[in-house]
Amino acid sequence: MKNLSLKILLSALLLSAIQSLQAQNDIAFYSLGDATPQSLSLNAAFHPNSRFYISLPVISGFHIGVNNGFSYSDLFQKVPGEDAVTVEGDKFLKNLKNRSYLNMTSNISLLQAGVTLPAVGSFSFFVNERISGGFTYPKKTFEFIWEGNGAFVDQDFVEDETRVQFNHFREFGLGFAKSFNISDRPLTAGIRLKMLQGIFNAESDKDFELNIATQQDRFFLDITTQNPEFRTAGFDVFDNGDEGSYIAGNANKGFAVDLGGTYSVNENIDVSLAINDLGSITWKEHVKNYTVTNTSITFEGLDISDLEDFGEALIDTLESKFNDETNTESYTSGISPRSFVGGSYLLGNNRLSLTLSNYFQAGRTQTGIGAAYTRKFGPIKVSGTLSKLPQQIISVGGAFSLDLGAYQMYFASDNLFGLSDLTKTQNASFRFGMNLVFGSSKEPKSKKSDVEIKI
């Protein structure tokens, strides 16, 4: 039980630490279309307008952000004139939704290159370091923690909605995109095949349930658990001193695929569809599965009058009450798929678009929707967005790409105002990077694709 508690604490701390670093919607970046090589990570058909491109390690693609159910300032308030903060639990609970979640994604490009061959198609190669995580938490859990069990006398407190999922993996991939003509209208289809190298994983069982009933006469707790299983991989590598070789390569392998397409309905209307990260990782190395046998106990509290370490006393007490088991059996977990559906109307150099984004994390589906206005001014392409992301108010975002000869730079954020004060925002994200692009792969408008399908 002691190791189980430490592992759960470590995972919670890790999720909290990266909370200020991570997000998942990318509606502003999607509105740029095929402007950059990194757009391929959102739609496999968004191959950029270049004969050849190369993206340098790290500086070419960097993405961080967060979507959370509350902000730092919702829970903590600074004491005026002092270097201290207070916990505003009542205010926090009043503003918290019945079910909230923390979603995170991060992508660092290690290497990316691509080439377009006339009459053949566009090829790409990429290596990315990726982190994704999700933590679903109901309001009632915080109510129980803040208000204590006295508020739940003669009531059953049932916890069956909390979910934790965290992935850190590396992907190596090959992509291919090709344009066709269907009834004289261009269709571009793309696919990216990815080999996955798993590094760290932590996840709770989707069927976990905890039931706590408070006895009215003596306030004892009757605790019942069902399916309390927690799986981890990679976290104990630091205890063995071989973290370097493990992170470079190990037996945790997987596979995933990205699918995408764009179609020009007529001269003014385009539609697009993308489904990404369809795949999983099988975790075999440095695996620890923690299972507590389904148990019903009565917790009578602690005598802490002579104890210096309350936490240690609590762990020892729970350890004596619950029978936990640890095994190293391999397991398979998904990597949180996502999808995009887009439509745009082109009027001269002006493009109006609508994008629907779906993200599947920790057993839940979150949907965001956004509208964008995009225009190209010579070497610069600019987009402004209004988006309604899951559990957030409407956000103002923006994106741009700038081509100066062979040098390209870009930036995108779904919530520009959220970057001004991270302590007050629940949603912050941004992407930026630099690429080297050479030549143009666009065919003259009068020339049809080499492949034509009549229907």
Coordinates of C-alpha atoms in Angstrom, one line a residue:
M1 CA 0.0 0.0 0.0
K2 CA 2.8 2.4 0.8
N3 CA 4.3 1.9 -2.7
L4 CA 0.8 2.3 -4.2
S5 CA 0.3 5.6 -2.4
L6 CA 3.7 6.9 -3.5
K7 CA 3.0 6.0 -7.1
I8 CA -0.4 7.7 -7.1
L9 CA 1.2 10.8 -5.5
L10 CA 3.9 10.8 -8.1
S11 CA 1.5 10.6 -10.9
A12 CA -0.7 13.3 -9.4
L13 CA 2.3 15.6 -9.0
L14 CA 3.4 14.9 -12.5
L15 CA 0.0 15.8 -13.9
S16 CA 0.0 19.0 -11.8
A17 CA 3.5 19.9 -12.9
I18 CA 2.7 19.7 -16.6
Q19 CA -0.7 21.4 -16.1
S20 CA 0.9 24.7 -16.7
L21 CA 2.5 23.4 -19.9
Q22 CA -0.1 21.7 -22.0
A23 CA -4.0 21.8 -24.6
Q24 CA -5.7 19.9 -27.3
N25 CA -8.0 21.8 -29.7
D26 CA -5.8 23.5 -32.2
I27 CA -8.7 25.3 -34.0
A28 CA -6.6 28.4 -34.7
F29 CA -3.8 26.3 -36.2
Y30 CA -6.1 24.2 -38.2
S31 CA -7.5 27.3 -39.9
L32 CA -4.1 27.9 -41.5
G33 CA -4.7 24.8 -43.6
D34 CA -1.6 23.5 -45.4
A35 CA 0.5 26.6 -44.7
T36 CA 3.2 24.7 -42.6
P37 CA 4.7 21.2 -42.5
Q38 CA 3.4 20.9 -38.9
S39 CA -0.2 21.2 -40.2
L40 CA 0.3 17.5 -41.2
S41 CA -0.1 16.6 -37.5
L42 CA -3.7 17.8 -37.7
N43 CA -4.7 16.6 -41.1
A44 CA -2.6 14.1 -43.1
A45 CA -3.7 15.8 -46.4
F46 CA -2.4 19.2 -45.4
H47 CA 1.0 18.8 -47.2
P48 CA 2.6 22.3 -47.5
N49 CA 3.1 24.2 -50.8
S50 CA 6.8 23.3 -51.3
R51 CA 8.9 20.9 -53.4
F52 CA 11.0 20.1 -50.3
Y53 CA 11.1 21.2 -46.7
I54 CA 13.1 20.3 -43.6
S55 CA 12.3 21.2 -40.0
L56 CA 15.1 21.5 -37.5
P57 CA 15.0 19.8 -34.1
V58 CA 12.9 21.4 -31.4
I59 CA 12.8 24.9 -32.8
S60 CA 10.7 23.8 -35.8
G61 CA 7.7 22.6 -33.8
F62 CA 6.9 23.4 -30.2
H63 CA 3.4 23.0 -28.7
I64 CA 2.2 23.5 -25.1
G65 CA -1.1 24.4 -23.4
V66 CA -3.8 23.4 -21.0
N67 CA -7.6 23.0 -20.7
N68 CA -8.7 22.8 -17.1
G69 CA -12.0 23.1 -15.2
F70 CA -10.7 25.9 -13.0
S71 CA -7.8 28.4 -12.8
Y72 CA -5.2 28.9 -10.1
S73 CA -6.9 32.1 -8.9
D74 CA -10.2 30.2 -8.5
L75 CA -8.7 28.2 -5.6
F76 CA -5.9 30.4 -4.3
Q77 CA -6.1 34.1 -3.4
K78 CA -3.1 36.3 -2.6
V79 CA -3.1 37.9 0.9
P80 CA -2.8 41.7 0.4
G81 CA 0.6 43.0 1.5
E82 CA 1.9 39.6 2.3
D83 CA 3.9 36.9 0.5
A84 CA 1.2 34.3 1.1
V85 CA -1.9 32.8 -0.3
T86 CA -5.2 31.5 1.2
V87 CA -7.4 28.6 -0.1
E88 CA -10.8 29.8 -1.1
G89 CA -12.6 26.5 -0.9
D90 CA -16.2 27.8 -0.7
K91 CA -15.7 30.1 -3.7
F92 CA -13.9 27.4 -5.6
L93 CA -16.8 24.9 -5.1
K94 CA -19.4 27.4 -6.0
N95 CA -17.8 28.0 -9.4
L96 CA -16.8 24.4 -10.1
K97 CA -18.9 22.4 -12.6
N98 CA -20.5 19.1 -11.6
R99 CA -17.9 17.2 -13.7
S100 CA -14.7 18.8 -14.9
Y101 CA -11.4 17.6 -16.3
L102 CA -7.9 18.5 -17.0
N103 CA -6.7 17.7 -20.6
M104 CA -3.2 18.1 -21.8
T105 CA -1.2 17.5 -25.0
S106 CA 2.3 18.5 -25.9
N107 CA 4.3 18.0 -29.1
I108 CA 8.0 18.7 -29.7
S109 CA 9.3 18.1 -33.2
L110 CA 12.6 16.3 -33.2
L111 CA 12.9 16.0 -37.0
Q112 CA 10.7 16.5 -40.0
A113 CA 11.3 16.5 -43.7
G114 CA 9.2 16.2 -46.8
V115 CA 9.3 16.2 -50.6
T116 CA 6.7 16.4 -53.4
L117 CA 7.3 14.4 -56.6
P118 CA 5.3 15.5 -59.6
A119 CA 2.8 12.9 -60.8
V120 CA 3.6 10.8 -57.8
G121 CA 2.6 12.6 -54.6
S122 CA 4.0 14.1 -51.4
F123 CA 6.1 12.1 -48.9
S124 CA 7.0 13.1 -45.4
F125 CA 9.1 11.7 -42.5
F126 CA 8.9 12.8 -38.9
V127 CA 10.0 12.1 -35.4
N128 CA 8.0 13.7 -32.5
E129 CA 8.2 13.6 -28.7
R130 CA 4.6 13.7 -27.4
I131 CA 2.9 14.0 -24.0
S132 CA -0.8 13.6 -23.4
G133 CA -2.8 13.4 -20.2
G134 CA -6.3 13.5 -18.9
F135 CA -7.7 13.8 -15.4
T136 CA -11.5 13.7 -14.9
Y137 CA -12.8 14.8 -11.5
P138 CA -16.4 15.4 -10.3
K139 CA -17.3 18.3 -8.1
K140 CA -18.6 16.0 -5.3
T141 CA -15.1 14.7 -4.7
F142 CA -13.9 18.2 -3.8
E143 CA -17.0 18.8 -1.7
F144 CA -16.2 15.7 0.4
I145 CA -12.6 16.8 0.8
W146 CA -13.4 20.4 1.7
E147 CA -16.6 20.0 3.8
G148 CA -15.6 16.7 5.4
N149 CA -17.7 13.6 6.0
G150 CA -20.0 15.6 8.4
A151 CA -21.9 16.9 5.4
F152 CA -22.6 13.4 4.2
V153 CA -24.0 11.8 7.3
D154 CA -26.5 9.0 6.4
Q155 CA -25.6 9.6 2.8
D156 CA -23.6 7.4 0.4
F157 CA -20.7 9.2 -1.1
V158 CA -20.1 7.4 -4.4
E159 CA -17.0 8.1 -6.4
D160 CA -17.1 6.5 -9.8
E161 CA -16.2 9.2 -12.3
T162 CA -12.6 10.0 -11.5
R163 CA -10.2 8.9 -14.3
V164 CA -6.5 9.4 -14.8
Q165 CA -4.6 8.7 -18.0
F166 CA -1.1 9.9 -18.9
N167 CA 1.1 9.0 -21.8
H168 CA 4.6 10.0 -22.8
F169 CA 5.8 8.5 -26.1
R170 CA 7.9 9.0 -29.1
E171 CA 6.5 8.6 -32.6
F172 CA 8.5 7.7 -35.8
G173 CA 6.4 8.1 -39.0
L174 CA 6.1 8.1 -42.7
G175 CA 3.4 10.1 -44.5
F176 CA 2.0 10.2 -48.0
A177 CA -0.6 12.5 -49.7
K178 CA -1.9 12.6 -53.2
S179 CA -4.4 14.7 -55.2
F180 CA -7.1 13.4 -57.5
N181 CA -9.8 14.9 -59.5
I182 CA -13.4 13.7 -58.9
S183 CA -15.8 15.1 -61.5
D184 CA -13.3 17.9 -62.2
R185 CA -13.0 18.8 -58.5
P186 CA -9.8 18.3 -56.6
L187 CA -9.6 15.8 -53.7
T188 CA -6.5 15.3 -51.6
A189 CA -6.1 12.2 -49.4
G190 CA -3.3 11.6 -46.9
I191 CA -2.1 8.9 -44.5
R192 CA 0.6 8.8 -41.9
L193 CA 1.8 5.5 -40.4
K194 CA 3.5 5.8 -37.0
M195 CA 5.6 3.5 -34.9
L196 CA 5.3 4.4 -31.2
Q197 CA 8.0 4.1 -28.5
G198 CA 6.3 4.2 -25.1
I199 CA 8.2 5.9 -22.3
F200 CA 5.8 6.6 -19.4
N201 CA 2.2 5.7 -18.8
A202 CA -0.2 5.9 -15.8
E203 CA -3.9 5.1 -15.9
S204 CA -6.7 4.1 -13.6
D205 CA -9.3 1.4 -14.3
K206 CA -12.4 2.8 -16.1
D207 CA -14.7 0.7 -13.8
F208 CA -13.2 2.0 -10.5
E209 CA -15.8 2.8 -7.8
L210 CA -15.4 4.0 -4.2
N211 CA -18.4 4.1 -1.8
I212 CA -18.2 5.9 1.6
A213 CA -21.0 6.0 4.1
T214 CA -20.8 8.0 7.3
Q215 CA -22.4 6.4 10.4
Q216 CA -24.6 8.9 12.1
D217 CA -23.9 7.9 15.7
R218 CA -20.1 7.8 15.8
F219 CA -19.1 9.3 12.4
F220 CA -17.3 6.1 11.4
L221 CA -16.7 5.5 7.7
D222 CA -17.9 2.4 5.9
I223 CA -15.7 2.2 2.9
T224 CA -16.3 -0.2 -0.1
T225 CA -14.1 -0.4 -3.2
Q226 CA -14.7 -2.0 -6.6
N227 CA -12.1 -2.5 -9.3
P228 CA -9.4 -0.2 -7.7
E229 CA -6.7 -0.9 -10.2
F230 CA -3.9 1.5 -11.2
R231 CA -1.4 0.7 -14.0
T232 CA 2.0 2.4 -14.5
A233 CA 4.9 1.9 -16.8
G234 CA 8.4 3.5 -16.7
F235 CA 8.2 5.3 -13.4
D236 CA 10.4 3.0 -11.5
V237 CA 13.2 3.3 -14.0
F238 CA 14.9 6.0 -12.0
D239 CA 15.2 3.5 -9.1
N240 CA 17.3 1.2 -11.2
G241 CA 19.7 3.9 -12.6
D242 CA 19.1 2.9 -16.3
E243 CA 16.8 5.8 -17.3
G244 CA 19.1 6.9 -20.1
S245 CA 19.0 3.6 -22.1
Y246 CA 15.3 3.1 -21.2
I247 CA 14.2 6.5 -22.6
A248 CA 16.4 6.0 -25.7
G249 CA 14.7 2.6 -26.5
N250 CA 12.8 -0.1 -24.7
A251 CA 10.2 -2.9 -25.3
N252 CA 7.1 -0.7 -25.0
K253 CA 6.0 -0.6 -28.6
G254 CA 2.9 0.5 -30.5
F255 CA 1.4 1.6 -33.8
A256 CA -0.9 4.4 -34.9
V257 CA -2.3 5.9 -38.1
D258 CA -3.5 9.3 -39.1
L259 CA -6.0 9.8 -41.9
G260 CA -7.0 13.0 -43.6
G261 CA -8.7 14.4 -46.7
T262 CA -9.7 17.7 -48.3
Y263 CA -12.2 18.2 -51.1
S264 CA -13.2 21.3 -53.1
V265 CA -16.9 21.1 -53.6
N266 CA -16.9 24.1 -56.0
E267 CA -14.9 27.2 -56.6
N268 CA -15.9 28.7 -53.3
I269 CA -16.5 25.8 -50.9
D270 CA -13.9 23.4 -49.4
V271 CA -14.4 20.7 -46.8
S272 CA -11.9 18.6 -44.8
L273 CA -11.9 15.7 -42.5
A274 CA -9.1 14.2 -40.3
I275 CA -8.9 11.3 -37.8
N276 CA -5.6 11.1 -35.9
D277 CA -3.9 8.8 -33.4
L278 CA -5.9 5.7 -34.1
G279 CA -3.6 3.2 -32.3
S280 CA -2.2 2.0 -29.0
I281 CA 0.9 1.0 -27.1
T282 CA 1.6 -2.3 -25.4
W283 CA 3.6 -1.6 -22.2
K284 CA 6.0 -4.5 -21.4
E285 CA 9.0 -2.9 -19.6
H286 CA 9.1 -1.4 -16.1
V287 CA 5.4 -2.2 -15.6
K288 CA 3.8 -2.0 -12.2
N289 CA 0.1 -2.8 -11.8
Y290 CA -1.4 -2.0 -8.5
T291 CA -4.7 -3.7 -7.5
V292 CA -6.6 -3.5 -4.2
T293 CA -8.9 -6.4 -3.6
N294 CA -12.6 -5.4 -3.5
T295 CA -13.0 -4.6 0.1
S296 CA -15.6 -3.4 2.7
I297 CA -14.1 -1.9 5.9
T298 CA -15.1 0.4 8.7
F299 CA -12.6 3.2 9.3
E300 CA -12.7 4.4 12.9
G301 CA -10.2 7.2 12.6
L302 CA -6.7 7.6 14.0
D303 CA -5.2 8.3 17.4
I304 CA -2.6 11.0 16.5
S305 CA -2.0 12.4 20.0
D306 CA 1.5 10.9 20.1
L307 CA 2.3 10.7 16.4
E308 CA 4.6 13.2 14.6
D309 CA 3.9 12.0 11.1
F310 CA 0.1 12.0 10.4
G311 CA 0.6 10.9 6.8
E312 CA 2.7 7.9 7.7
A313 CA 0.1 6.9 10.3
L314 CA -2.7 7.2 7.7
I315 CA -0.8 5.1 5.2
D316 CA 0.0 2.4 7.8
T317 CA -3.6 2.3 8.9
L318 CA -4.9 1.9 5.3
E319 CA -2.2 -0.7 4.6
S320 CA -3.6 -2.8 7.4
K321 CA -7.1 -2.5 6.2
F322 CA -6.7 -3.1 2.5
N323 CA -5.1 -6.1 0.7
D324 CA -3.1 -4.8 -2.2
E325 CA -1.4 -6.8 -4.9
T326 CA 1.4 -5.8 -7.4
N327 CA 2.2 -7.5 -10.7
T328 CA 4.3 -6.8 -13.8
E329 CA 1.9 -8.1 -16.4
S330 CA 2.0 -6.2 -19.7
Y331 CA -1.1 -4.2 -20.8
T332 CA -2.2 -2.1 -23.8
S333 CA -3.5 1.4 -23.7
G334 CA -4.8 3.9 -26.4
I335 CA -3.1 7.2 -27.2
S336 CA -6.2 9.5 -27.2
P337 CA -7.5 9.9 -30.7
R338 CA -8.7 13.2 -32.1
S339 CA -10.7 14.3 -35.1
F340 CA -11.3 17.5 -37.1
V341 CA -14.2 18.3 -39.4
G342 CA -13.9 21.6 -41.4
G343 CA -15.7 23.6 -44.0
S344 CA -14.7 26.9 -45.5
Y345 CA -16.0 29.5 -47.9
L346 CA -13.6 31.3 -50.2
L347 CA -14.4 34.8 -51.5
G348 CA -11.4 36.3 -53.3
N349 CA -8.5 36.4 -50.9
N350 CA -10.9 36.0 -47.9
R351 CA -11.7 32.7 -46.3
L352 CA -14.4 32.0 -43.7
S353 CA -14.2 28.7 -42.1
L354 CA -15.9 26.5 -39.4
T355 CA -14.1 23.7 -37.6
L356 CA -15.4 21.0 -35.3
S357 CA -12.7 19.4 -33.0
N358 CA -13.2 16.2 -31.0
Y359 CA -10.8 14.8 -28.4
F360 CA -11.1 11.4 -26.7
Q361 CA -9.2 11.3 -23.4
A362 CA -9.6 9.3 -20.2
G363 CA -12.9 7.7 -21.3
R364 CA -14.5 11.0 -22.3
T365 CA -15.2 12.9 -25.5
Q366 CA -14.7 16.7 -25.5
T367 CA -15.9 18.8 -28.5
G368 CA -14.8 22.2 -29.5
I369 CA -16.1 24.4 -32.3
G370 CA -14.6 27.5 -33.9
A371 CA -15.1 30.1 -36.6
A372 CA -12.1 31.7 -38.4
Y373 CA -11.4 34.4 -40.9
T374 CA -8.2 33.8 -42.9
R375 CA -6.4 36.0 -45.4
K376 CA -3.1 35.9 -47.2
F377 CA -1.1 39.1 -47.6
G378 CA 1.8 38.3 -49.9
P379 CA 4.3 36.1 -47.8
I380 CA 2.1 36.2 -44.7
K381 CA -1.0 34.2 -44.0
V382 CA -3.1 35.4 -41.0
S383 CA -6.1 33.9 -39.3
G384 CA -8.3 35.1 -36.4
T385 CA -10.7 32.7 -34.6
L386 CA -13.6 32.7 -32.2
S387 CA -13.8 29.3 -30.5
K388 CA -16.0 27.6 -27.9
L389 CA -13.8 24.9 -26.3
P390 CA -15.0 22.3 -23.8
Q391 CA -15.8 23.7 -20.3
Q392 CA -14.6 27.2 -21.4
I393 CA -16.2 30.5 -22.4
I394 CA -15.7 31.8 -26.0
S395 CA -12.0 32.5 -26.7
V396 CA -10.3 34.8 -29.2
G397 CA -7.4 33.1 -31.0
G398 CA -5.1 33.7 -33.9
A399 CA -2.4 32.2 -36.1
F400 CA 0.0 33.3 -38.8
S401 CA 2.7 31.9 -41.1
L402 CA 5.4 34.0 -42.6
D403 CA 7.5 33.0 -45.6
L404 CA 10.7 34.9 -46.3
G405 CA 12.4 33.1 -49.1
A406 CA 13.3 29.6 -47.8
Y407 CA 12.8 30.7 -44.2
Q408 CA 9.3 30.1 -42.6
M409 CA 8.1 30.9 -39.1
Y410 CA 4.6 30.4 -37.6
F411 CA 2.6 31.0 -34.4
A412 CA -0.9 29.9 -33.3
S413 CA -3.0 30.1 -30.1
D414 CA -6.6 29.3 -29.4
N415 CA -6.7 31.8 -26.5
L416 CA -4.5 34.9 -27.0
F417 CA -5.8 36.7 -23.9
G418 CA -5.1 33.6 -21.8
L419 CA -1.4 34.0 -22.3
S420 CA -1.4 37.3 -20.5
D421 CA -2.0 35.9 -17.0
L422 CA -1.7 32.2 -16.6
T423 CA -3.0 32.3 -13.0
K424 CA -6.4 33.5 -14.2
T425 CA -6.9 31.3 -17.2
Q426 CA -8.4 27.8 -17.5
N427 CA -7.3 27.5 -21.2
A428 CA -3.9 28.4 -22.5
S429 CA -2.1 27.1 -25.6
F430 CA 0.4 28.1 -28.2
R431 CA 2.4 26.7 -31.1
F432 CA 5.4 28.2 -32.8
G433 CA 8.3 27.0 -34.9
M434 CA 10.6 27.7 -37.9
N435 CA 11.1 25.7 -41.1
L436 CA 13.2 25.7 -44.2
V437 CA 11.0 25.4 -47.4
F438 CA 12.1 25.3 -51.0
G439 CA 10.2 25.6 -54.2
S440 CA 6.5 25.4 -54.9
S441 CA 4.5 22.3 -55.4
K442 CA 1.2 23.9 -56.6
E443 CA 0.1 23.1 -60.1
P444 CA -1.2 25.9 -62.4
K445 CA -5.0 26.2 -62.0
S446 CA -5.5 25.3 -65.7
K447 CA -3.7 22.0 -65.3
K448 CA -5.6 19.0 -63.9
S449 CA -4.3 16.4 -61.6
D450 CA -2.6 13.4 -63.2
V451 CA -5.3 11.2 -61.8
E452 CA -9.0 11.8 -62.6
I453 CA -12.1 9.9 -61.5
K454 CA -15.4 10.5 -63.2
I455 CA -18.6 10.0 -61.3

